[in-house]
CSV table of C-alpha atoms in Angstrom, one decimal:
chain,number,residue,atom,x,y,z
A,1,MET,CA,59.7,95.0,119.7
A,2,LYS,CA,60.0,97.0,116.4
A,3,SER,CA,59.5,100.2,117.1
A,4,SER,CA,60.8,102.4,113.4
A,5,SER,CA,58.1,101.5,110.1
A,6,PRO,CA,60.4,100.1,107.5
A,7,PRO,CA,62.9,100.4,104.9
A,8,TYR,CA,64.9,99.4,108.1
A,9,SER,CA,68.7,100.4,109.1
A,10,LEU,CA,71.4,97.7,109.5
A,11,SER,CA,71.2,97.3,112.9
A,12,GLU,CA,67.4,97.0,113.1
A,13,ILE,CA,67.9,94.0,110.3
A,14,PHE,CA,70.4,93.0,112.5
A,15,ARG,CA,69.5,93.2,115.8
A,16,VAL,CA,67.2,89.8,116.6
A,17,PRO,CA,70.0,87.6,114.7
A,18,LEU,CA,73.0,89.0,116.7
A,19,TRP,CA,70.8,88.2,120.2
A,20,LEU,CA,70.6,84.7,118.4
A,21,ALA,CA,73.8,85.0,117.7
A,22,LEU,CA,75.3,85.0,120.8
A,23,LEU,CA,73.6,83.2,122.7
A,24,GLU,CA,74.1,80.5,119.9
A,25,VAL,CA,78.1,80.8,120.7
A,26,PHE,CA,77.1,80.8,124.8
A,27,GLY,CA,75.2,77.7,124.1
A,28,LEU,CA,77.5,76.0,121.6
A,29,GLY,CA,80.4,77.8,124.9
A,30,ALA,CA,79.1,76.8,128.0
A,31,ALA,CA,78.6,72.9,127.9
A,32,LEU,CA,82.2,72.5,126.4
A,33,VAL,CA,83.5,74.5,129.9
A,34,GLY,CA,81.5,72.3,132.6
A,35,ASP,CA,79.3,69.8,133.2
A,36,GLY,CA,76.2,69.9,134.8
A,37,TRP,CA,74.8,73.4,135.1
A,38,PHE,CA,77.1,74.4,132.3
A,39,ASP,CA,75.2,71.9,130.0
A,40,VAL,CA,71.7,73.3,131.6
A,41,LEU,CA,72.5,76.6,130.0
A,42,SER,CA,74.0,75.2,127.0
A,43,TRP,CA,70.3,73.2,126.6
A,44,GLY,CA,68.9,76.4,127.6
A,45,ALA,CA,70.7,79.2,125.3
A,46,LEU,CA,70.1,76.7,122.4
A,47,ALA,CA,66.3,75.5,123.0
A,48,LEU,CA,65.3,79.4,123.4
A,49,VAL,CA,66.9,79.9,119.5
A,50,LEU,CA,64.5,77.2,118.5
A,51,MET,CA,61.5,79.1,120.4
A,52,VAL,CA,62.4,82.4,118.5
A,53,VAL,CA,62.0,80.3,116.1
A,54,ALA,CA,59.4,78.0,116.5
A,55,ARG,CA,57.4,81.4,117.3
A,56,ALA,CA,58.7,82.8,114.7
A,57,LEU,CA,57.2,80.9,112.5
A,58,ALA,CA,53.6,80.6,113.8
A,59,ALA,CA,53.0,84.4,114.8
A,60,SER,CA,53.1,83.6,110.7
A,61,ARG,CA,50.8,81.8,110.4
A,62,ARG,CA,48.6,83.1,112.1
A,63,VAL,CA,49.3,86.5,110.1
A,64,ALA,CA,48.9,84.9,106.7
A,65,PRO,CA,45.7,86.4,104.2
A,66,ALA,CA,44.6,83.4,102.2
A,67,GLY,CA,44.9,84.3,98.7
B,1,MET,CA,74.1,101.9,104.7
B,2,THR,CA,72.7,100.6,101.5
B,3,MET,CA,74.1,97.4,99.9
B,4,SER,CA,75.2,99.6,96.4
B,5,GLN,CA,72.7,97.2,93.1
B,6,ARG,CA,77.2,96.2,92.2
B,7,ALA,CA,77.8,94.8,96.0
B,8,ILE,CA,74.3,93.2,95.7
B,9,ARG,CA,75.1,91.5,92.4
B,10,ASN,CA,78.9,90.6,94.1
B,11,TRP,CA,77.7,88.5,96.9
B,12,SER,CA,74.5,87.0,95.3
B,13,PHE,CA,77.2,85.7,93.2
B,14,VAL,CA,78.8,84.2,95.4
B,15,HIS,CA,76.1,82.8,97.1
B,16,LYS,CA,74.6,80.8,94.7
B,17,TRP,CA,77.9,79.2,92.8
B,18,SER,CA,79.2,78.7,96.7
B,19,SER,CA,76.1,77.5,97.2
B,20,LEU,CA,75.5,74.9,94.0
B,21,ILE,CA,78.4,73.1,94.2
B,22,CYS,CA,78.8,72.2,98.3
B,23,THR,CA,74.6,71.8,98.7
B,24,LEU,CA,74.4,68.0,97.2
B,25,PHE,CA,77.3,66.9,99.3
B,26,MET,CA,75.4,69.1,102.5
B,27,LEU,CA,72.8,67.8,101.8
B,28,LEU,CA,74.4,63.9,101.8
B,29,LEU,CA,76.1,65.2,105.0
B,30,CYS,CA,73.2,66.5,106.8
B,31,VAL,CA,71.2,63.9,105.8
B,32,THR,CA,74.0,60.8,107.2
B,33,GLY,CA,74.6,63.4,110.1
B,34,LEU,CA,71.6,63.1,111.6
B,35,PRO,CA,72.5,58.9,112.7
B,36,LEU,CA,75.7,59.9,113.8
B,37,ILE,CA,74.6,62.0,116.6
B,38,PHE,CA,72.9,59.7,118.6
B,39,HIS,CA,75.8,56.7,117.3
B,40,GLU,CA,76.2,56.3,121.3
B,41,GLU,CA,72.6,55.9,121.4
B,42,ILE,CA,72.1,53.4,118.9
B,43,ASP,CA,75.5,51.4,119.2
B,44,ALA,CA,74.2,51.3,122.9
B,45,ALA,CA,71.0,49.7,121.7
B,46,LEU,CA,72.2,47.9,119.7
B,47,GLU,CA,74.6,45.4,121.6
B,48,SER,CA,74.2,44.1,125.2
B,49,LYS,CA,75.2,46.2,127.7
B,50,PRO,CA,77.4,44.6,130.4
B,51,GLY,CA,75.1,43.1,132.9
B,52,PRO,CA,76.6,43.1,136.9
B,53,VAL,CA,79.3,41.0,137.9
B,54,ALA,CA,80.4,38.9,140.8
B,55,ALA,CA,80.8,40.6,143.8
B,56,ASP,CA,84.5,39.2,144.1
B,57,ALA,CA,85.7,39.8,140.7
B,58,ARG,CA,88.1,40.6,140.0
B,59,ALA,CA,89.2,42.9,137.3
B,60,PRO,CA,92.1,41.1,134.8
B,61,SER,CA,95.3,42.2,133.9
B,62,ILE,CA,95.6,43.8,130.8
B,63,ASP,CA,98.3,42.3,130.3
B,64,SER,CA,96.9,39.3,130.3
B,65,LEU,CA,94.3,40.1,128.0
B,66,VAL,CA,96.6,41.4,125.4
B,67,ALA,CA,97.3,37.5,125.8
B,68,ARG,CA,94.5,35.8,125.5
B,69,ALA,CA,93.5,38.5,122.7
B,70,HIS,CA,96.5,37.3,120.6
B,71,ALA,CA,95.9,33.8,121.4
B,72,ALA,CA,92.8,33.9,120.0
B,73,ARG,CA,94.6,35.5,116.2
B,74,PRO,CA,97.7,34.1,116.7
B,75,GLY,CA,98.5,35.4,112.7
B,76,GLU,CA,98.2,39.2,114.1
B,77,VAL,CA,99.4,41.5,115.5
B,78,ILE,CA,98.5,43.7,118.6
B,79,ALA,CA,98.7,47.2,117.8
B,80,TYR,CA,96.6,48.9,120.0
B,81,VAL,CA,94.1,48.8,123.3
B,82,PHE,CA,91.2,51.1,124.1
B,83,PHE,CA,89.7,51.8,127.4
B,84,ASP,CA,85.5,52.9,126.8
B,85,ASP,CA,85.0,55.9,127.5
B,86,ASP,CA,81.6,54.7,129.2
B,87,ALA,CA,80.8,51.4,130.2
B,88,PRO,CA,83.8,49.2,131.9
B,89,LEU,CA,85.1,47.9,128.6
B,90,ILE,CA,89.1,46.8,127.4
B,91,LYS,CA,88.9,47.1,123.2
B,92,VAL,CA,91.4,45.1,121.8
B,93,ALA,CA,93.0,45.3,118.5
B,94,SER,CA,95.1,43.1,116.0
B,95,ALA,CA,95.5,43.3,112.8
B,96,PRO,CA,97.4,41.5,109.8
B,97,ASP,CA,100.8,44.4,110.8
B,98,TYR,CA,101.3,47.7,112.9
B,99,ASN,CA,100.4,50.1,110.1
B,100,ALA,CA,97.0,48.7,108.5
B,101,MET,CA,93.9,50.5,107.3
B,102,PRO,CA,91.7,50.7,110.1
B,103,GLU,CA,89.2,48.5,108.2
B,104,ASP,CA,91.7,46.2,108.7
B,105,PHE,CA,91.4,46.1,112.6
B,106,TYR,CA,89.9,42.8,114.6
B,107,TYR,CA,88.3,44.4,118.0
B,108,GLN,CA,88.1,42.0,120.7
B,109,VAL,CA,86.3,42.9,124.2
B,110,PHE,CA,86.2,42.7,127.2
B,111,ASP,CA,84.8,42.9,130.1
B,112,ALA,CA,87.1,44.8,132.5
B,113,ARG,CA,85.6,43.9,135.3
B,114,ASN,CA,86.0,40.3,135.3
B,115,GLY,CA,87.8,39.8,131.9
B,116,GLN,CA,84.9,37.8,130.4
B,117,GLN,CA,85.4,38.9,126.5
B,118,LEU,CA,81.5,39.9,124.6
B,119,ASP,CA,80.7,38.8,121.3
B,120,ARG,CA,80.9,42.1,119.9
B,121,PRO,CA,79.4,42.6,115.6
B,122,GLN,CA,83.1,44.9,113.7
B,123,PRO,CA,83.3,48.5,114.1
B,124,GLY,CA,83.4,48.0,109.8
B,125,GLU,CA,79.7,46.8,109.8
B,126,GLY,CA,76.6,47.1,109.6
B,127,LEU,CA,74.2,50.4,108.3
B,128,MET,CA,75.6,52.8,111.5
B,129,TYR,CA,79.8,52.4,109.5
B,130,ILE,CA,77.8,52.8,105.7
B,131,LEU,CA,76.4,55.7,106.9
B,132,PHE,CA,80.6,57.1,109.0
B,133,ARG,CA,81.5,56.4,105.7
B,134,LEU,CA,79.4,58.3,103.6
B,135,HIS,CA,80.2,61.7,105.3
B,136,ILE,CA,83.2,61.3,106.9
B,137,ASP,CA,85.2,60.3,103.4
B,138,LEU,CA,82.4,59.1,100.6
B,139,PHE,CA,84.8,55.6,101.1
B,140,ALA,CA,87.8,57.3,99.0
B,141,GLY,CA,89.9,57.2,102.3
B,142,LEU,CA,92.1,60.7,102.7
B,143,PRO,CA,90.9,62.5,99.2
B,144,GLY,CA,87.2,62.0,99.4
B,145,MET,CA,87.4,63.7,103.7
B,146,LEU,CA,89.8,66.6,101.7
B,147,PHE,CA,87.1,66.7,99.1
B,148,LEU,CA,84.4,67.5,101.9
B,149,GLY,CA,86.9,69.8,103.6
B,150,VAL,CA,86.8,72.0,100.1
B,151,MET,CA,82.3,72.0,99.8
B,152,GLY,CA,82.5,72.8,104.1
B,153,LEU,CA,85.2,75.7,103.1
B,154,LEU,CA,82.2,76.7,100.5
B,155,LEU,CA,79.8,76.3,103.0
B,156,ILE,CA,81.8,78.4,104.7
B,157,ALA,CA,81.2,80.8,101.8
B,158,ALA,CA,77.9,80.2,101.5
B,159,ILE,CA,77.0,81.1,104.5
B,160,VAL,CA,78.8,83.7,105.0
B,161,SER,CA,77.5,85.4,101.9
B,162,GLY,CA,74.1,84.4,102.9
B,163,VAL,CA,74.4,86.3,105.8
B,164,VAL,CA,76.0,89.4,104.3
B,165,LEU,CA,72.0,89.6,101.5
B,166,TYR,CA,69.7,88.6,104.7
B,167,ALA,CA,70.6,92.9,104.1
B,168,PRO,CA,68.8,93.7,101.4
B,169,PHE,CA,66.1,90.8,101.8
B,170,MET,CA,65.2,92.6,105.5
B,171,ARG,CA,65.0,96.4,104.7
B,172,LYS,CA,61.5,96.2,104.1
B,173,LEU,CA,60.2,93.1,106.2
B,174,GLU,CA,60.9,92.7,109.6
B,175,PHE,CA,63.1,89.8,111.7
B,176,GLY,CA,60.8,86.4,110.8
B,177,THR,CA,58.4,87.8,108.3
B,178,VAL,CA,57.4,84.5,106.6
B,179,ARG,CA,55.3,85.4,103.7
B,180,GLN,CA,51.8,83.9,103.1
B,181,GLY,CA,49.3,84.0,100.2
B,182,ARG,CA,52.0,85.0,97.8
B,183,GLY,CA,53.2,82.3,95.9
B,184,SER,CA,55.4,80.5,97.5
B,185,ARG,CA,58.3,81.3,95.8
B,186,LEU,CA,58.0,84.0,98.3
B,187,ARG,CA,57.5,81.6,101.3
B,188,TRP,CA,60.5,79.4,100.8
B,189,LEU,CA,62.7,82.7,100.2
B,190,ASP,CA,61.6,84.4,104.0
B,191,LEU,CA,61.9,81.0,105.4
B,192,HIS,CA,65.2,80.6,103.4
B,193,ASN,CA,66.2,83.8,104.5
B,194,LEU,CA,64.5,83.4,108.7
B,195,LEU,CA,66.2,79.5,109.5
B,196,GLY,CA,69.2,80.8,107.4
B,197,ILE,CA,70.2,83.6,109.3
B,198,VAL,CA,69.1,81.7,112.7
B,199,THR,CA,71.3,79.0,112.6
B,200,THR,CA,74.4,80.9,110.8
B,201,VAL,CA,76.5,80.6,114.5
B,202,TRP,CA,75.5,77.0,114.7
B,203,LEU,CA,76.3,76.1,111.0
B,204,LEU,CA,79.0,78.1,110.5
B,205,VAL,CA,80.9,76.3,114.5
B,206,VAL,CA,79.8,73.1,113.0
B,207,GLY,CA,81.7,73.2,108.5
B,208,PHE,CA,84.7,75.4,110.2
B,209,THR,CA,84.5,72.5,112.8
B,210,GLY,CA,84.0,69.6,109.2
B,211,VAL,CA,87.0,71.4,107.9
B,212,ILE,CA,89.1,70.6,110.7
B,213,ASN,CA,88.0,67.3,111.0
B,214,THR,CA,88.7,67.0,107.0
B,215,LEU,CA,92.5,67.3,108.0
B,216,GLY,CA,93.0,64.9,110.6
B,217,THR,CA,94.8,62.3,108.6
B,218,PRO,CA,97.4,65.5,108.0
B,219,ILE,CA,97.7,66.9,111.4
B,220,GLU,CA,97.8,63.2,112.9
B,221,ARG,CA,101.2,62.0,109.6
B,222,ILE,CA,102.7,65.5,111.6
B,223,TRP,CA,102.8,65.1,114.5
B,224,GLN,CA,104.3,62.0,114.1
B,225,ALA,CA,106.6,62.7,111.6
B,226,GLY,CA,108.1,66.2,114.3
B,227,GLU,CA,107.0,65.9,117.7
B,228,LEU,CA,106.4,62.1,118.5
B,229,ALA,CA,109.8,61.5,116.4
B,230,GLU,CA,111.1,64.2,118.8
B,231,MET,CA,109.3,62.4,122.0
B,232,ALA,CA,111.2,59.3,121.0
B,233,ALA,CA,114.7,60.2,119.8
B,234,SER,CA,116.5,59.6,122.6
B,235,HIS,CA,116.5,56.0,122.2
B,236,ARG,CA,117.3,56.0,118.0
B,237,ASP,CA,120.2,54.5,119.0
B,238,LEU,CA,119.7,51.6,120.5
B,239,PRO,CA,118.8,48.1,119.6
B,240,LEU,CA,114.9,47.2,119.2
B,241,PRO,CA,113.4,45.7,122.4
B,242,THR,CA,113.8,41.9,122.9
B,243,HIS,CA,111.4,41.6,126.3
B,244,PHE,CA,108.8,43.1,126.5
B,245,ALA,CA,108.3,45.4,130.3
B,246,SER,CA,104.1,45.0,131.3
B,247,ILE,CA,101.6,46.0,130.0
B,248,ASP,CA,99.4,46.9,133.0
B,249,LYS,CA,103.1,48.7,135.0
B,250,ALA,CA,103.9,50.3,132.1
B,251,ILE,CA,100.0,52.2,131.6
B,252,ALA,CA,100.5,52.7,135.6
B,253,ALA,CA,104.0,54.2,135.1
B,254,ALA,CA,102.6,56.8,133.4
B,255,GLU,CA,99.1,57.8,135.1
B,256,ARG,CA,102.6,58.3,137.7
B,257,ALA,CA,103.6,61.1,135.7
B,258,VAL,CA,100.4,62.6,134.6
B,259,PRO,CA,98.4,63.5,137.3
B,260,GLY,CA,94.8,63.3,137.5
B,261,MET,CA,94.6,62.5,134.0
B,262,LYS,CA,93.6,58.2,132.6
B,263,MET,CA,94.8,56.2,129.7
B,264,ARG,CA,92.9,55.5,127.7
B,265,THR,CA,94.3,54.4,124.7
B,266,PHE,CA,97.7,51.9,124.6
B,267,ALA,CA,99.9,52.1,120.8
B,268,PHE,CA,102.0,48.5,120.9
B,269,PRO,CA,106.1,49.4,119.6
B,270,GLY,CA,105.6,49.7,115.6
B,271,THR,CA,102.1,50.9,115.6
B,272,PRO,CA,102.3,55.0,114.5
B,273,PHE,CA,101.3,56.1,117.6
B,274,ALA,CA,103.9,54.7,119.2
B,275,SER,CA,108.4,54.1,118.1
B,276,PRO,CA,110.1,51.5,117.7
B,277,TYR,CA,111.3,51.0,121.4
B,278,HIS,CA,108.1,52.2,123.3
B,279,TYR,CA,104.7,51.7,124.3
B,280,GLY,CA,102.5,54.9,123.3
B,281,ILE,CA,99.9,56.0,126.5
B,282,TYR,CA,97.4,58.8,125.6
B,283,LEU,CA,95.6,60.0,128.3
B,284,ILE,CA,92.5,62.2,129.6
B,285,GLY,CA,91.6,64.2,132.3
B,286,ASP,CA,88.0,64.4,133.1
B,287,THR,CA,86.0,68.3,132.1
B,288,PRO,CA,85.0,68.4,128.9
B,289,VAL,CA,87.4,69.9,127.3
B,290,THR,CA,90.2,68.0,129.4
B,291,SER,CA,88.1,64.8,128.6
B,292,ARG,CA,88.9,64.8,124.4
B,293,LEU,CA,92.4,66.2,124.7
B,294,LEU,CA,94.6,63.3,124.4
B,295,THR,CA,98.3,63.4,126.3
B,296,PRO,CA,101.1,61.8,124.6
B,297,ALA,CA,103.3,59.5,127.1
B,298,LEU,CA,105.4,57.0,125.9
B,299,VAL,CA,107.1,54.2,128.3
B,300,ASP,CA,110.5,52.4,127.2
B,301,ALA,CA,108.6,49.4,126.0
B,302,ALA,CA,111.7,47.4,127.3
B,303,SER,CA,112.5,49.0,130.8
B,304,GLY,CA,108.9,49.9,131.1
B,305,GLU,CA,110.3,53.3,132.3
B,306,LEU,CA,108.9,56.3,131.4
B,307,SER,CA,110.2,58.2,127.9
B,308,ALA,CA,108.6,61.3,127.2
B,309,VAL,CA,105.4,63.0,128.3
B,310,ARG,CA,104.4,66.6,127.0
B,311,GLU,CA,101.4,67.8,126.4
B,312,MET,CA,100.0,67.5,122.5
B,313,PRO,CA,100.8,70.9,120.1
B,314,LEU,CA,98.3,73.7,119.2
B,315,TYR,CA,97.3,72.3,116.5
B,316,VAL,CA,96.5,68.8,116.9
B,317,LYS,CA,94.9,70.8,120.5
B,318,THR,CA,92.3,72.4,118.0
B,319,LEU,CA,91.9,69.3,116.4
B,320,PHE,CA,90.9,67.1,119.3
B,321,ILE,CA,88.7,70.5,120.6
B,322,SER,CA,86.8,70.7,117.1
B,323,GLN,CA,85.5,67.0,117.6
B,324,PRO,CA,83.0,67.6,119.8
B,325,LEU,CA,82.0,71.3,118.4
B,326,HIS,CA,81.2,68.7,115.3
B,327,PHE,CA,79.1,66.3,116.7
B,328,GLY,CA,77.7,67.7,119.1
B,329,ASP,CA,78.5,65.0,122.1
B,330,TYR,CA,79.4,67.1,124.9
B,331,GLY,CA,76.6,68.1,126.3
B,332,GLY,CA,74.1,64.8,127.0
B,333,LEU,CA,71.4,63.5,124.9
B,334,PRO,CA,69.1,66.8,125.2
B,335,LEU,CA,72.8,68.7,123.9
B,336,LYS,CA,72.4,65.9,120.7
B,337,ILE,CA,68.6,66.9,120.4
B,338,LEU,CA,69.2,70.2,120.0
B,339,TRP,CA,71.5,69.9,117.5
B,340,ALA,CA,69.2,67.3,116.0
B,341,LEU,CA,67.3,70.0,115.2
B,342,LEU,CA,69.3,71.9,113.9
B,343,ASP,CA,70.6,69.9,111.6
B,344,LEU,CA,66.5,69.7,110.5
B,345,ILE,CA,66.7,73.1,110.2
B,346,SER,CA,69.6,73.0,107.8
B,347,ILE,CA,68.5,70.7,105.7
B,348,VAL,CA,65.4,73.1,105.0
B,349,VAL,CA,68.3,75.8,104.5
B,350,LEU,CA,70.2,74.4,102.2
B,351,GLY,CA,66.7,71.9,100.7
B,352,SER,CA,65.5,75.4,100.0
B,353,GLY,CA,67.6,77.1,98.9
B,354,LEU,CA,68.0,74.4,96.4
B,355,TYR,CA,64.6,74.5,95.7
B,356,LEU,CA,64.8,78.8,94.9
B,357,TRP,CA,67.9,78.7,93.0
B,358,LEU,CA,65.2,75.9,90.4
B,359,LYS,CA,62.1,78.1,90.4
B,360,ARG,CA,64.8,81.0,90.0
B,361,ARG,CA,65.8,79.9,86.8
B,362,GLU,CA,62.0,78.7,85.2
B,363,ARG,CA,60.9,81.8,86.1
B,364,ARG,CA,64.2,83.4,84.1
B,365,GLU,CA,63.2,81.4,81.0
B,366,GLU,CA,59.8,82.1,80.7
B,367,ALA,CA,60.4,86.2,81.2
B,368,VAL,CA,63.3,86.2,79.1
B,369,LYS,CA,60.5,83.4,76.6
B,370,THR,CA,57.9,86.4,77.1
B,371,GLU,CA,59.9,90.1,77.2
B,372,GLY,CA,63.4,89.6,77.8
B,373,MET,CA,63.2,91.2,81.1
B,374,ASN,CA,66.2,91.7,83.5
B,375,THR,CA,65.4,89.4,86.9
B,376,VAL,CA,69.0,89.4,88.5
B,377,ALA,CA,67.6,91.1,91.6
B,378,GLU,CA,64.3,91.1,90.8
B,379,VAL,CA,63.1,90.1,94.2
B,380,LEU,CA,65.2,92.6,96.1
B,381,PRO,CA,63.1,95.3,98.0
């Protein structure tokens, strides 16, 4: 995902957060627009955001050297 | 582009103080809000469901239910009738007078299919009510509500400044990094940044719509004094009605006027949601959005004929749309569960922020004691 090395530019720093923000806007909006599939899209988008968090947490635990 | 030390310091100042002032209240709101997300499910579990009714059951008239409710509470006035969204239930609310406070209302619940009266607890009782009041006004009425609104504005300032500060913190870290094994402070700092940036939009939306909800009472009053009074203006100089038209007919007249919508709330003449001459009838549509947008109709209480119907103005619609976006109750149970998870993450963000501040204070005191060093931006890359 990251090709460059630190220090990261502003656009690199905010690339993932921006995608997540758009997902959240979509997720919050979809269920408001309609029922049925719109609800499913909404759940999917917000669940994806939570999965990104879960993945980051899991990855950091794996990498972690003790001490 | 990198931020100057001075800019970082200023944003840190905003982030620190806006958070510090609102954090304890926001923690309270997140904790009390968690069960409130599921209040419909909790209520449904605690209350007996209306069972099946006989095949030849006849739906009662609203007139007859109101007459029965009034006979059971002879000293009170019948102020409102509510149709339930999800179950075939009709709630008749009576009170000592038409302008009584919400907690003074007494609700009688009827099965809309056969008119059987159901034994239901009053809404102003139990643990959920305590959580609800803590969440909306700290048991302090309008001032409490507005106070929480100000705390919500501080939360928004904390989120915005937090997003700005995210950049300098992350210049040397990949997204999602949580540094392990280098002390709990760094770990919690990374967690705070990760969880905070990920929930930014959700918490901004819930925070902002929460602030709008705290303005519900003033918005209602402005609408009542302005638009509602205008809608009733044609009757201003008429004598007050002495006999009253059928409620069922009044509802039918209003529903005819706005096809596709159905009545949800009925307000009797004398209440703040009607006029002295009119029944106030509030209708909703059937999509996720239109089911939140009440459309008011006034029906002449003497003749039962429609006097006025109009859409709500934008400022009231904004309030209506803010409600689902705050409650998370517009996309079924899965959305509520996601709402709860995001709420839990927000609790971690708030808690870790508080922890980091306490830790930093400790460290600064230590540092001042030992070498008098400047620690303002010591953790910045």
